[in-house]
Coordinates of C-alpha atoms and ligand atoms in Angstrom, one line a residue:
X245 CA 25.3 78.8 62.7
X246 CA 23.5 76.5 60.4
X247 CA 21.6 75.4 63.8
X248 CA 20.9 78.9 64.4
X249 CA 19.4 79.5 60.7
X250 CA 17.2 76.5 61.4
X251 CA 16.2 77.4 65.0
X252 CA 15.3 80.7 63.4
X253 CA 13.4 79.2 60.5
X254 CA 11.2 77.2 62.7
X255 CA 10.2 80.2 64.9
X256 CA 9.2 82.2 62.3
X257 CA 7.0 79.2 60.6
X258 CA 5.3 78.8 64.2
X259 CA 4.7 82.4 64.7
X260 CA 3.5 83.2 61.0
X261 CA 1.5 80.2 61.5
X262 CA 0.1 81.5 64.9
X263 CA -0.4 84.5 63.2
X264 CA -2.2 83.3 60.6
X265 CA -4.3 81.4 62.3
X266 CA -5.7 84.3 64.6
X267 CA -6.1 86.2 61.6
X268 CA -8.7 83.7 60.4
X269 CA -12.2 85.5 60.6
X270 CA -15.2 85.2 58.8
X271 CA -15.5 87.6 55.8
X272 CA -17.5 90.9 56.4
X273 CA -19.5 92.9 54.8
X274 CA -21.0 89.7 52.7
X275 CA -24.3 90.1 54.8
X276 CA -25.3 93.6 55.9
X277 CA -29.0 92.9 55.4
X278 CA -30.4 89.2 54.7
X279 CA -29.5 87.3 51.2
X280 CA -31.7 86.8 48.6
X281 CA -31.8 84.3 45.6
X282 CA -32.6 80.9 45.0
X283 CA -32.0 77.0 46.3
X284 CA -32.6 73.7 44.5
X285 CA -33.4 71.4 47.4
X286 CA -37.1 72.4 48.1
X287 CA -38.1 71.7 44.5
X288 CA -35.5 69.7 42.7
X289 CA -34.2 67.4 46.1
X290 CA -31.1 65.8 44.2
X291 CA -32.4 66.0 40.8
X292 CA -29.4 68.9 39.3
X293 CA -27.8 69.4 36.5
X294 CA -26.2 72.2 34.8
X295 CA -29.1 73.0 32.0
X296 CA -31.6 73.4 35.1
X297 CA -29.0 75.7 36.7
X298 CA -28.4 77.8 34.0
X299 CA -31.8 77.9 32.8
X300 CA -32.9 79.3 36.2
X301 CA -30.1 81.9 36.3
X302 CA -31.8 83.0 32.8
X303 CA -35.5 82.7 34.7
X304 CA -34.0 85.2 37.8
X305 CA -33.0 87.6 35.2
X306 CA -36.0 87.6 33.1
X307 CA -38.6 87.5 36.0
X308 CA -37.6 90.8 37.6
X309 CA -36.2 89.0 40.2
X310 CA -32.7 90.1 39.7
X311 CA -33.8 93.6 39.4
X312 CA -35.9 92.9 42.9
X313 CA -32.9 92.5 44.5
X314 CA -31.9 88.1 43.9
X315 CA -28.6 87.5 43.8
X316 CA -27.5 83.9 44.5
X317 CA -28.8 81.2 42.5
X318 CA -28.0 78.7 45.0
X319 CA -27.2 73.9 44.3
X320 CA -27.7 72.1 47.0
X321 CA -27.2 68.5 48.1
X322 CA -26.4 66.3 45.2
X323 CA -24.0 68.0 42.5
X324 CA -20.9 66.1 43.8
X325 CA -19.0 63.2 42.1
X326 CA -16.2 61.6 44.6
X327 CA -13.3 62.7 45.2
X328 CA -10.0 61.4 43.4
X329 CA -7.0 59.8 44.4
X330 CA -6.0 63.1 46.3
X331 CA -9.0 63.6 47.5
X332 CA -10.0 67.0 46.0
X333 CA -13.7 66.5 45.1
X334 CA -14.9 66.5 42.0
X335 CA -18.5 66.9 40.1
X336 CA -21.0 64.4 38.9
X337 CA -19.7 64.3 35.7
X338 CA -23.4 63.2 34.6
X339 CA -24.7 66.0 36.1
X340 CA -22.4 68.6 35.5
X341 CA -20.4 67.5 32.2
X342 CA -19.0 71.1 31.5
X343 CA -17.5 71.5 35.6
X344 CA -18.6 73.9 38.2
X345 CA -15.7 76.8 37.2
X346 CA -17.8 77.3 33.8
X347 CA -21.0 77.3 35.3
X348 CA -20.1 79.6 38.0
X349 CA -18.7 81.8 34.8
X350 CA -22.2 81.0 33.1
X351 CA -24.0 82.4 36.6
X352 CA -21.6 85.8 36.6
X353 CA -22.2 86.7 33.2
X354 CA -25.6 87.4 34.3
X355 CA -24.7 89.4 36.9
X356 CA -25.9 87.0 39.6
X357 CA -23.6 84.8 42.1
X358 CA -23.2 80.5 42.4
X359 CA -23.8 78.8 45.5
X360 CA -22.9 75.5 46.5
X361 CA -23.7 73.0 49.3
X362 CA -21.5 70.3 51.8
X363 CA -21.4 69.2 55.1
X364 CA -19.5 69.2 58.2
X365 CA -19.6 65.2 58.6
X366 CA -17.9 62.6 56.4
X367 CA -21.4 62.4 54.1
X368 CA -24.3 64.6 53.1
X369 CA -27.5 64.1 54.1
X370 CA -28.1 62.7 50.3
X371 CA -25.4 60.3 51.3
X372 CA -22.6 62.1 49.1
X373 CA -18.9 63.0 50.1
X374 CA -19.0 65.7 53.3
X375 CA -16.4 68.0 53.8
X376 CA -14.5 66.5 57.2
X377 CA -11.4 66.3 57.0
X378 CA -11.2 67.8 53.3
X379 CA -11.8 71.3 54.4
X380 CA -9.0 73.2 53.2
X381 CA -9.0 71.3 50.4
X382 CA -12.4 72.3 49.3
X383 CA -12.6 75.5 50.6
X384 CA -9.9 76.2 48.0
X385 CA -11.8 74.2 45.4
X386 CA -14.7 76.5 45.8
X387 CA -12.5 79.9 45.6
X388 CA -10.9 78.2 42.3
X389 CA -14.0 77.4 40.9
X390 CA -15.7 80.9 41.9
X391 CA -17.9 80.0 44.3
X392 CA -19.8 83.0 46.4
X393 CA -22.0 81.2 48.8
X394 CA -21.6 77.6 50.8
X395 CA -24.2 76.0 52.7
X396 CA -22.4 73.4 55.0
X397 CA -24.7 71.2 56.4
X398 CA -24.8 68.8 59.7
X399 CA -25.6 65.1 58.7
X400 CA -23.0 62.4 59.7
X401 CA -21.3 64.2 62.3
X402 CA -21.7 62.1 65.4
X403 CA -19.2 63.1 68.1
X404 CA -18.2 66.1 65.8
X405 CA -18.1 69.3 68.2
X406 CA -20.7 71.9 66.1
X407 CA -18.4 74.9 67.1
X408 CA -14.8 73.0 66.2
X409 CA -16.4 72.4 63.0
X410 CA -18.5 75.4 61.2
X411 CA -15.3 77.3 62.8
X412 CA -12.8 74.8 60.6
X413 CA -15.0 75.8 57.5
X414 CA -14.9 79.5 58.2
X415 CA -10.9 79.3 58.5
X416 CA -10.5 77.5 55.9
X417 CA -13.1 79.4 53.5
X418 CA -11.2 82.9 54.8
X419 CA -7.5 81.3 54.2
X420 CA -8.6 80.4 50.3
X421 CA -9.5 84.1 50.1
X422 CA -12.1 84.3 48.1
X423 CA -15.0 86.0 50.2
X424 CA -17.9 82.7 50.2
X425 CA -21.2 83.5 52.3
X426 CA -21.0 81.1 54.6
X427 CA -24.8 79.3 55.8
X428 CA -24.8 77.4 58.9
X429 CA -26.9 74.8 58.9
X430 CA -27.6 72.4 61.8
X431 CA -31.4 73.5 62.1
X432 CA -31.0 75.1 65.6
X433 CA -29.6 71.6 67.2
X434 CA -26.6 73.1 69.3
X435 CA -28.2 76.5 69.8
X436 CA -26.1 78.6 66.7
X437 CA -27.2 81.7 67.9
X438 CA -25.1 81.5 70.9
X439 CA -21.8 80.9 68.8
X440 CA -22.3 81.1 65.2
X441 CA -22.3 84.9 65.1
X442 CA -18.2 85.5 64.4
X443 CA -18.4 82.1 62.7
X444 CA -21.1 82.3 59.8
X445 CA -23.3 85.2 58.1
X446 CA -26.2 83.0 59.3
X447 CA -27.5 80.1 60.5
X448 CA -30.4 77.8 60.2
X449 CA -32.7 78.4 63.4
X450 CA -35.3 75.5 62.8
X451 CA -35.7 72.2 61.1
X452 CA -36.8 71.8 57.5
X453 CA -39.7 73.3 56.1
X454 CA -42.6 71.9 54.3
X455 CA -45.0 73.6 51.9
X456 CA -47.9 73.6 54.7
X457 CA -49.7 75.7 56.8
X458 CA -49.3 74.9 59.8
X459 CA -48.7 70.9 59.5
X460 CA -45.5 68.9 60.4
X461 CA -44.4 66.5 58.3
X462 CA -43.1 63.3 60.1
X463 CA -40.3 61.3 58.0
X464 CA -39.8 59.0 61.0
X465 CA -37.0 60.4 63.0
X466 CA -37.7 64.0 62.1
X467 CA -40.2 66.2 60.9
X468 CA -40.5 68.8 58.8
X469 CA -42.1 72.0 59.5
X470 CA -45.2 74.2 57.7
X471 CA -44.9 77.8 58.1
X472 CA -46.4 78.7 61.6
X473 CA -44.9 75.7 63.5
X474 CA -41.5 77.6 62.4
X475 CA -43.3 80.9 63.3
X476 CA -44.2 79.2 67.1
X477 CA -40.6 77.9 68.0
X478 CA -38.9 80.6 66.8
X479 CA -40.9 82.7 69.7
X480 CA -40.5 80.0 72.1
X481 CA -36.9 80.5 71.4
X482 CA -36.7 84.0 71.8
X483 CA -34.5 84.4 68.4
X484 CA -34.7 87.9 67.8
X485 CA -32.2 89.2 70.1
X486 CA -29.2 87.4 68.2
X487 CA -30.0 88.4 64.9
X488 CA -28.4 91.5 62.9
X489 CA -26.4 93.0 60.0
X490 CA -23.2 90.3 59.3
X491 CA -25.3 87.2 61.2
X492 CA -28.9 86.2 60.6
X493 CA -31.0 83.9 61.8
X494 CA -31.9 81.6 58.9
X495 CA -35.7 80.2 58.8
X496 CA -35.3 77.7 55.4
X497 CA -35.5 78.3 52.1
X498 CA -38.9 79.5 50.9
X499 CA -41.8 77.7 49.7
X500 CA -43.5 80.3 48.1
X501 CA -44.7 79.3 44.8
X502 CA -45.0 75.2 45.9
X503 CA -48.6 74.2 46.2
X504 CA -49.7 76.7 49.0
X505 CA -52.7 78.9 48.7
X506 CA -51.8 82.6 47.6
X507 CA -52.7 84.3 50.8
X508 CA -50.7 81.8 52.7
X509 CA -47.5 82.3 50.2
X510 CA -48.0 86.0 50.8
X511 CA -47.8 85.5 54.0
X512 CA -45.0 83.4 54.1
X513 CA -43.3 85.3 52.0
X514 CA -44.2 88.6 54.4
X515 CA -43.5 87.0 57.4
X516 CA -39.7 85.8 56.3
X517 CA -39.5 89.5 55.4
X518 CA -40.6 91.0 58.5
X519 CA -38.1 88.1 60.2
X520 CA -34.8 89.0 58.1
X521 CA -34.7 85.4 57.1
X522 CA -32.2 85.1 54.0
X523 CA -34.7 85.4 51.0
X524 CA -34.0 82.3 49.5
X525 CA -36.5 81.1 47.0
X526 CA -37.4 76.6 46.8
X527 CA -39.6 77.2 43.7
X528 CA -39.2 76.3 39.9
X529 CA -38.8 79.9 38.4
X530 CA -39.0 79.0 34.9
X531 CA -42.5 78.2 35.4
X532 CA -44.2 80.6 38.3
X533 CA -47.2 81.9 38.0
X534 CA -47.7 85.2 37.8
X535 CA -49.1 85.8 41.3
X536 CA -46.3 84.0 42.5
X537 CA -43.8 86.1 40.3
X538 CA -45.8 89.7 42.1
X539 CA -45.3 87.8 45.7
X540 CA -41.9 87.2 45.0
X541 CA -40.8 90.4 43.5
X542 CA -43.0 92.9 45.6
X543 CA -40.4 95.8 46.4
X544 CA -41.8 97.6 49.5
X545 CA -41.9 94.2 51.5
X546 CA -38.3 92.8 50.4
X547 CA -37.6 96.7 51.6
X548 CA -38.4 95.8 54.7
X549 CA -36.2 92.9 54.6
X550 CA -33.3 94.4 53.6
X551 CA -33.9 97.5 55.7
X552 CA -30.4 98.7 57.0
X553 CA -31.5 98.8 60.6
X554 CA -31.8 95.4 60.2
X555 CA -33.7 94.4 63.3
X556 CA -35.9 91.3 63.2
X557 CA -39.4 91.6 63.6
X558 CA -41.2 91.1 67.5
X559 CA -44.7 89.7 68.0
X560 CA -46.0 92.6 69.3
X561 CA -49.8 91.3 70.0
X562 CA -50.3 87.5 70.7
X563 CA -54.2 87.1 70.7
X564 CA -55.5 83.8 69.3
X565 CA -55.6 83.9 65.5
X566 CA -54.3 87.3 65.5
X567 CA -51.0 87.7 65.6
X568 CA -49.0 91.6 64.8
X569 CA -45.8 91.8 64.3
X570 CA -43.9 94.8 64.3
X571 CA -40.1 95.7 63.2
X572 CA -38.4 98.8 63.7
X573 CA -36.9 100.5 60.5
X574 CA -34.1 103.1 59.8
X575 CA -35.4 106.8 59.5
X576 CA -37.6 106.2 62.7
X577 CA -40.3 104.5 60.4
X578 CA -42.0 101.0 61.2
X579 CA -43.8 98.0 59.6
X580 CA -46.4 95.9 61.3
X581 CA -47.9 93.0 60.2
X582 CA -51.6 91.9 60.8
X583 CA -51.6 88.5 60.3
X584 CA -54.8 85.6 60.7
X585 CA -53.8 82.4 61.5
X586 CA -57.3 81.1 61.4
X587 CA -59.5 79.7 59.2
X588 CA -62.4 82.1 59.1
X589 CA -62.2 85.7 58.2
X590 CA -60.9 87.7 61.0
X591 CA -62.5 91.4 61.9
X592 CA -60.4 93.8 63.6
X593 CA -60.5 97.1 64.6
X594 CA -56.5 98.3 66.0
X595 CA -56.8 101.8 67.7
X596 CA -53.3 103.3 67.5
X597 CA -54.0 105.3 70.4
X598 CA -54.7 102.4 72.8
X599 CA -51.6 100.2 71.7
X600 CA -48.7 102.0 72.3
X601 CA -45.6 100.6 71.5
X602 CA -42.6 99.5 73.5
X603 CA -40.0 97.1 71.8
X604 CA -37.3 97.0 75.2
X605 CA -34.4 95.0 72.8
X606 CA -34.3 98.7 70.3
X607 CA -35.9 101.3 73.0
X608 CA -38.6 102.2 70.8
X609 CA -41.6 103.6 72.3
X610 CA -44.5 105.1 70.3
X611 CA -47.5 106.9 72.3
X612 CA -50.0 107.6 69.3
X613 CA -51.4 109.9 71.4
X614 CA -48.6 112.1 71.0
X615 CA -46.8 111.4 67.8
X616 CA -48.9 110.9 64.4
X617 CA -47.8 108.0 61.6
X618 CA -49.2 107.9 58.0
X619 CA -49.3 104.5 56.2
X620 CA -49.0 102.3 53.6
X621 CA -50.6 99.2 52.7
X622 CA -47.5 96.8 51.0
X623 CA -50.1 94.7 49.5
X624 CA -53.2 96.3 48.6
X625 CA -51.4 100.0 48.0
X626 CA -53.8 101.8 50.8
X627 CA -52.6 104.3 52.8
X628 CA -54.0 106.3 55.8
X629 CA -52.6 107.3 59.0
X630 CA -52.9 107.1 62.7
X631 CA -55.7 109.6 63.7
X632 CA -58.2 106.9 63.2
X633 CA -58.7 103.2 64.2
X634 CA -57.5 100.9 60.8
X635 CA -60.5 98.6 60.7
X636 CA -59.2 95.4 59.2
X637 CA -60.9 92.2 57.7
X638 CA -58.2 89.9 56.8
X639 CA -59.3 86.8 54.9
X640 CA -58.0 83.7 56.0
X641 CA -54.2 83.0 56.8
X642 CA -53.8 86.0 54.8
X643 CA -51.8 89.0 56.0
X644 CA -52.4 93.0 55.8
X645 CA -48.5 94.2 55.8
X646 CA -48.3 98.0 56.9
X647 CA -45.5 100.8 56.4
X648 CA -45.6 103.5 58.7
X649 CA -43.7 107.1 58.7
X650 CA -43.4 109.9 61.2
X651 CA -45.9 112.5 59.8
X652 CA -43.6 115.3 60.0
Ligands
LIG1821 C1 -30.8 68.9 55.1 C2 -31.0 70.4 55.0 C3 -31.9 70.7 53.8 C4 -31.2 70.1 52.5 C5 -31.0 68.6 52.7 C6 -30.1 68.1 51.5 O1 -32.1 68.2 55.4 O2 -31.6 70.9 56.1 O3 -32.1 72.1 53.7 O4 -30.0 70.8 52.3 O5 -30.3 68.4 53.9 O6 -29.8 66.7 51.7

């Protein structure tokens, strides 16, 4: 009898446990459009500490940027002490003398969420403690502390299969159940995009970015990237199929704000729109400037990023220095974006009527001879519509951002 009771007992364990592990999914409904708030790493690298965190959650509040839509105020690499003798991790006590749980309190009372950062391999990129083989473990940390966002990382993880491992995360985030946007980031190595979609709410599609143009940054075995050379491989990699509400394609953190000029931060800052990138500010908000505060809080373009259709933007005409872009939006209405690449001022005339528009991956097709659009200039506050050519002079790697609605 006893044997039975045992025999019985086992099954049931194995089967809940079978259970429970199919029931492991990522959480949804965390990332129906793209997420926006803020990440150390661009600006701070490892220098974090709690005063700097909770100072910026006050500077997202008192910008407008939490009324623009910011939510996550986002440490990366860096906050981590080691781990004790049972190997729960614990916080630079340096650093963080007051513990993640009342910072993550600090960070809700203002209405905005706390993000946190590891890594799939047995160290950071920084060097401190990864996650492998602790994942459980501090997947529950991060529910207990009241964590609502993880960036998990791929440094140190030789021989570590890219799938096994962001799915390990994702189990182990869903099983602590607290729901924890969950970032992939292994910069596009192992193609994410073909995997990562049931896995993570998004994942990094290119390497890291640099506050540049259109420069790379070479740090000996890798390079970092200035905003077109992200703009160019994304195309190459034909990204914009994979991308959509629940699982984005991530482009880096923004560097709007870091030493740029102010067309090219509008552009970046237009483009990562336009893309449905997460819009996740590198910058020190305590002390932007004003232009950088109206880039960074301009409503009509972080509408377009957060449009419920959510379909990322095509390059709809390819033509040297002039580059259009063009994303379908909900309610039949569209944005396309004139951008120069160049270096001089670029003069262009676009007659609706000769550039119809197909997009084959939504189905949309526009004849402008037959249907009529008015528009809106995002930017400069404009508007027109599609009778006439739009005669454009864009000033160098500057953009002119356009919304356009059926006219009746
Ligand atoms: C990698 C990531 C960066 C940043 C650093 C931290 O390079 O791609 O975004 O998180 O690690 O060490």
């Amino acid at each position: 009898m006893r044997k039975t009771l045992i025999k019985t007992g086992v099954l049931c364990s194995a089967l809940l446990l079978s259970v429970n592990a199919a029931a492991e999914k990522k959480f949804e409904g965390l990332a129906d459009t793209p997420p926006m708030g803020w990440n150390s790493w661009n600006t701070f690298d490892c220098d974090v500490d709690e005063n700097m965190i909770r100072e910026m959650a006050d500077a997202m509040v008192e910008s407008g940027m939490r009324d623009a839509g910011y939510e996550y105020i986002n440490i990366d690499d860096c906050w981590h002490g080691e781990r004790d003798e049972n190997g729960e991790i614990q916080v630079s006590e340096e650093h963080f003398p007051s513990g993640m749980k009342a910072l993550a309190d600090y960070v809700h009372s203002k209405g905005l969420k706390l993000g946190i950062y590891s890594d799939a391999g047995n160290t950071t990129c920084a060097g401190r403690p990864g996650s492998r083989g602790h994942e459980y473990q501090d997947a529950r940390t991060y529910a207990e502390w009241g964590i609502d966002y993880l960036k998990y990382d791929w440094c140190d993880t030789e021989n570590i299969n890219p799938i096994g491992a962001y799915t390990t995360m994702r189990d182990a985030l869903h099983e602590a159940g607290r729901p924890i946007y969950y970032s992939i980031c292994e910069w596009g190595d192992n193609q994410p995009w073909e995997w990562a979609q049931d896995i993570g709410h998004s994942w990094r599609a290119t390497g890291d970015i640099y506050p540049c143009w259109d420069c790379s940054y070479n740090w000996g075995s890798w390079s970092s990237l200035g905003v077109l050379k992200i703009l160019d491989i994304r195309k190459d990699l034909r990204l914009r199929q994979y991308a959509g509400p629940g699982h984005w394609n991530d482009y880096d953190m923004m560097e709007v704000g870091n030493g740029m000029t102010e067309a090219e931060d509008r552009s970046h800052f237009s483009l990562w729109a336009m893309l449905n990138s997460p819009l996740i500010t590198g910058n020190d908000l305590r002390s932007m400037s004003d232009t950088t505060r109206e880039i960074l809080t301009n409503k009509e373009i972080i509408a377009l990023n957060q449009d419920p259709k959510g379909v990322e933007a095509m390059r709809y005409i390819d033509a040297g220095d002039l580059n259009v872009f063009l994303k379908p939006l909900a309610n039949d209405e569209l944005a396309l974006l004139f951008l120069n690449r160049g270096d001089d001022v670029l003069k262009y005339s676009h007659d609706w009527q000769f550039n119809i528009i197909k997009d084959d991956q939504t189905g949309l097709e526009i004849n402008f001879n037959n249907e009529r659009f008015t528009w809106k200039d995002l930017w400069k506050g404009g508007k027109g519509n599609t009778d006439k050519p739009l005669n454009l002079e864009i000033p160098p790697h500057d953009v002119v951002v356009l919304r356009l609605k059926p006219a009746n």
